[in-house]
């Protein structure tokens, strides 16, 4: 009968312990998120009167491992009868109207209630500090903040050394991979510089907050209406910015060179940053911001310090964004999307960290490709020597400045397609204006009559229809079934005449010959040598769109700036490259042996075909076959200065006019004439010789060529007196021993893949760049169009970065140097819509 008494006593004694456990459970509750390391969460919001602070709440809402809000603050904003509901509802309306993601309470807290974090800018501090809730972070605050600064009046707080205060322990955790994996919502930047570029996109799909005024649409404008509007106006330009800077694709837009989709990571980006493959929002936000900042001011190098101040986002994730921004900035610099062109960078301010600097490269050839590569490598902090065979730099860029008041290019001078063209970027960096070429091009017959525009349009239609048939024909053809383009055009033309019964007039036949000469102008060769299957292989890649322009100051202005400060050795023709050892030995004609880690060969295709440089070991059979499958196209130019502008009354302000050949044998002989002074003050015409006509003048002296040209001009302006020229030049590119060509083309039986094969490196030591190593010619997409410099601390690799080489992306990309175009679109001076 006494036995129950001890149990009662025992229970009575145990009762207080049970009460303590219950109180403890009420005092502390773990975070809702599995794996969160916060054992005692603290509410950052402090919005509700009964905010749990660091005490008990029925539920902790997780934003990151260091940021939580309590159920009481959740109710404060989410429940319609609470004081904070109107603020949440107003935010929700804006978010829903602009964004695509769910306007959840967590999104509201992350976007509106989390405190900002800012880093001390004192060089020997750099600690992160949490701002008070009422402080709104701005780029100016981020740029100037020092520990203890009172932000209401930008003065320092009391205390002698606020930087000595310890940093919040949560900051150290942000760098860990697991911290990012526990982040509930990706960061969405506020007031991003990229916003004006991306007005057609949902802000939260391109890394921006829909709640900011900079991302707001016009009142009443629906998302669909917005996108439909931009379909008709695809080229979004930003006020005060160069109209040719369009770094982002707009919705439903494609095929534009050097563009990125702001809402999608590209393949090379995914290989470099695989951690963002599941949710790329943070990467897109930072990449888009960096691109926009670069195009906002491309005259100065974009540094991490300049980017950090524009990363405006609440919460600890800002720390992570700043850390990731530096990685992304260096990646984009290596890729050549930013910090490229004509930047002047001092050795102590190199674009890449010091671990990249202990490299050496020799570049063979001081043409546009070689100098562009040398400039970028030099800016990276790498030791570069350029060896040039000629007594001048520039290669196929060579300006004549002896004409009165006008610079005339013996080589390149017209930019075909300015949107995102590296030349447009470099002209902006130099403050150079380009003259937009008009579309008017009258075709003048010998005898002086201007051709009826309706005849030109009709024959242009038939000419393009023939090329369309060629495109259909080649779809199922192999290289072995290839035929000459000229032969295929003639075959299609005859078949059309026979089947349709249409007979063209003599004039129409001549106009067709003009269009064929224009095609030979683009190819750089007689059509009998050009591949019908691959003649326009570059058209399958993204193109430089927009205006065609005349660089009135001449390309040499750009070339000379590229060369500024570089180690360039003139009159040093390279005879051999020996890459059989650990290092590469380059021997020049004077017997000097140069030792380096890597060599970049940028000599013209014609010299490779003639084995002007001996390689040891010899180039592979595959590479030599590719080299010989391409043709070394030749185009010659003539410029004439007259005592007065005799053509003005007939041409009426047009930038160029065409010459209708009297017969097919004279096709390509001075087919287009350009007025070289857009202001109409000086009297200078420039013309070109293409196709078979090149061979007819090759052995003539300059005076004889001028006489032939004057005969043509006097036929075109037969109704008036045409004076003799007071000055002239005639080019002889085919006779130049170190050039021998203008630009390349695919010969019959060849393939555009030859460009890729030529571009392939040899043993990671010898690399190739320039016009003949670009399958897409100058109109390629960013990662394909430029020389890619692939660099890691061990070793340096220079190669083409193309989609077929993505398996090599484990090597850090250091490049996409802007190879100034020297292919048809850069050199040929092709008129618009002929």
mmCIF file of N, CA, C and O in Angstrom, residues 15 22 29 115 129 139 150 153 159 215 223 334 398 402 405 457 548 628 636 665 669:
data_model
loop_
_atom_site.group_PDB
_atom_site.id
_atom_site.type_symbol
_atom_site.label_atom_id
_atom_site.label_comp_id
_atom_site.label_asym_id
_atom_site.label_seq_id
_atom_site.Cartn_x
_atom_site.Cartn_y
_atom_site.Cartn_z
ATOM 1 N N UNK A 15 8.172 17.023 -12.156
ATOM 2 C CA UNK A 15 7.310 18.024 -12.773
ATOM 3 C C UNK A 15 8.046 19.312 -13.151
ATOM 4 O O UNK A 15 7.891 19.824 -14.254
ATOM 5 N N UNK A 22 9.361 22.521 -21.571
ATOM 6 C CA UNK A 22 8.291 23.168 -22.328
ATOM 7 C C UNK A 22 8.603 24.643 -22.529
ATOM 8 O O UNK A 22 8.422 25.207 -23.610
ATOM 9 N N UNK A 29 12.972 28.150 -31.240
ATOM 10 C CA UNK A 29 12.475 27.270 -32.297
ATOM 11 C C UNK A 29 13.445 27.362 -33.462
ATOM 12 O O UNK A 29 13.853 28.446 -33.853
ATOM 13 N N UNK A 115 18.122 44.572 -44.452
ATOM 14 C CA UNK A 115 19.059 45.712 -44.410
ATOM 15 C C UNK A 115 20.148 45.559 -45.478
ATOM 16 O O UNK A 115 20.450 44.457 -45.930
ATOM 17 N N UNK A 129 29.862 46.001 -43.172
ATOM 18 C CA UNK A 129 29.019 46.517 -42.099
ATOM 19 C C UNK A 129 27.559 46.514 -42.544
ATOM 20 O O UNK A 129 27.249 46.796 -43.699
ATOM 21 N N UNK A 139 24.943 54.191 -55.037
ATOM 22 C CA UNK A 139 26.318 54.033 -55.538
ATOM 23 C C UNK A 139 27.306 54.976 -54.856
ATOM 24 O O UNK A 139 28.455 54.608 -54.618
ATOM 25 N N UNK A 150 28.473 58.340 -40.410
ATOM 26 C CA UNK A 150 27.068 58.701 -40.249
ATOM 27 C C UNK A 150 26.523 59.091 -41.614
ATOM 28 O O UNK A 150 26.903 60.098 -42.178
ATOM 29 N N UNK A 153 24.747 62.614 -42.695
ATOM 30 C CA UNK A 153 25.493 63.828 -43.034
ATOM 31 C C UNK A 153 26.901 63.534 -43.531
ATOM 32 O O UNK A 153 27.739 64.424 -43.621
ATOM 33 N N UNK A 159 34.161 57.990 -31.864
ATOM 34 C CA UNK A 159 35.104 56.877 -31.752
ATOM 35 C C UNK A 159 36.285 57.104 -32.658
ATOM 36 O O UNK A 159 36.131 57.571 -33.780
ATOM 37 N N UNK A 215 12.735 50.002 -63.857
ATOM 38 C CA UNK A 215 12.247 48.852 -64.609
ATOM 39 C C UNK A 215 10.743 48.916 -64.844
ATOM 40 O O UNK A 215 10.157 47.983 -65.380
ATOM 41 N N UNK A 223 2.623 43.390 -70.653
ATOM 42 C CA UNK A 223 3.864 42.757 -71.083
ATOM 43 C C UNK A 223 3.814 42.418 -72.562
ATOM 44 O O UNK A 223 4.750 42.644 -73.301
ATOM 45 N N UNK A 334 38.661 38.342 -70.133
ATOM 46 C CA UNK A 334 39.406 37.327 -70.880
ATOM 47 C C UNK A 334 38.686 36.967 -72.173
ATOM 48 O O UNK A 334 39.313 36.686 -73.199
ATOM 49 N N UNK A 398 46.639 50.532 -94.913
ATOM 50 C CA UNK A 398 47.700 51.441 -95.335
ATOM 51 C C UNK A 398 47.047 52.681 -95.924
ATOM 52 O O UNK A 398 46.447 52.629 -96.991
ATOM 53 N N UNK A 402 48.646 61.911 -98.472
ATOM 54 C CA UNK A 402 49.250 62.958 -99.309
ATOM 55 C C UNK A 402 48.232 63.698 -100.164
ATOM 56 O O UNK A 402 48.566 64.703 -100.785
ATOM 57 N N UNK A 405 43.596 67.406 -98.034
ATOM 58 C CA UNK A 405 42.420 67.453 -97.166
ATOM 59 C C UNK A 405 41.710 66.149 -96.911
ATOM 60 O O UNK A 405 40.713 66.129 -96.191
ATOM 61 N N UNK A 457 16.462 47.336 -110.267
ATOM 62 C CA UNK A 457 15.736 46.547 -109.277
ATOM 63 C C UNK A 457 15.313 45.197 -109.846
ATOM 64 O O UNK A 457 15.368 44.167 -109.167
ATOM 65 N N UNK A 548 26.522 51.148 -93.024
ATOM 66 C CA UNK A 548 27.865 51.063 -93.599
ATOM 67 C C UNK A 548 28.448 52.475 -93.515
ATOM 68 O O UNK A 548 27.764 53.455 -93.839
ATOM 69 N N UNK A 628 45.501 25.152 -98.373
ATOM 70 C CA UNK A 628 45.472 25.179 -99.837
ATOM 71 C C UNK A 628 44.062 25.071 -100.420
ATOM 72 O O UNK A 628 43.876 25.274 -101.625
ATOM 73 N N UNK A 636 42.357 45.345 -106.280
ATOM 74 C CA UNK A 636 43.215 46.517 -106.353
ATOM 75 C C UNK A 636 42.347 47.780 -106.337
ATOM 76 O O UNK A 636 41.182 47.757 -106.715
ATOM 77 N N UNK A 665 33.633 40.911 -120.653
ATOM 78 C CA UNK A 665 35.097 40.902 -120.577
ATOM 79 C C UNK A 665 35.630 42.080 -119.773
ATOM 80 O O UNK A 665 36.767 42.048 -119.291
ATOM 81 N N UNK A 669 36.146 45.990 -113.937
ATOM 82 C CA UNK A 669 37.133 47.031 -114.221
ATOM 83 C C UNK A 669 36.523 48.384 -113.844
ATOM 84 O O UNK A 669 35.706 48.930 -114.566
#
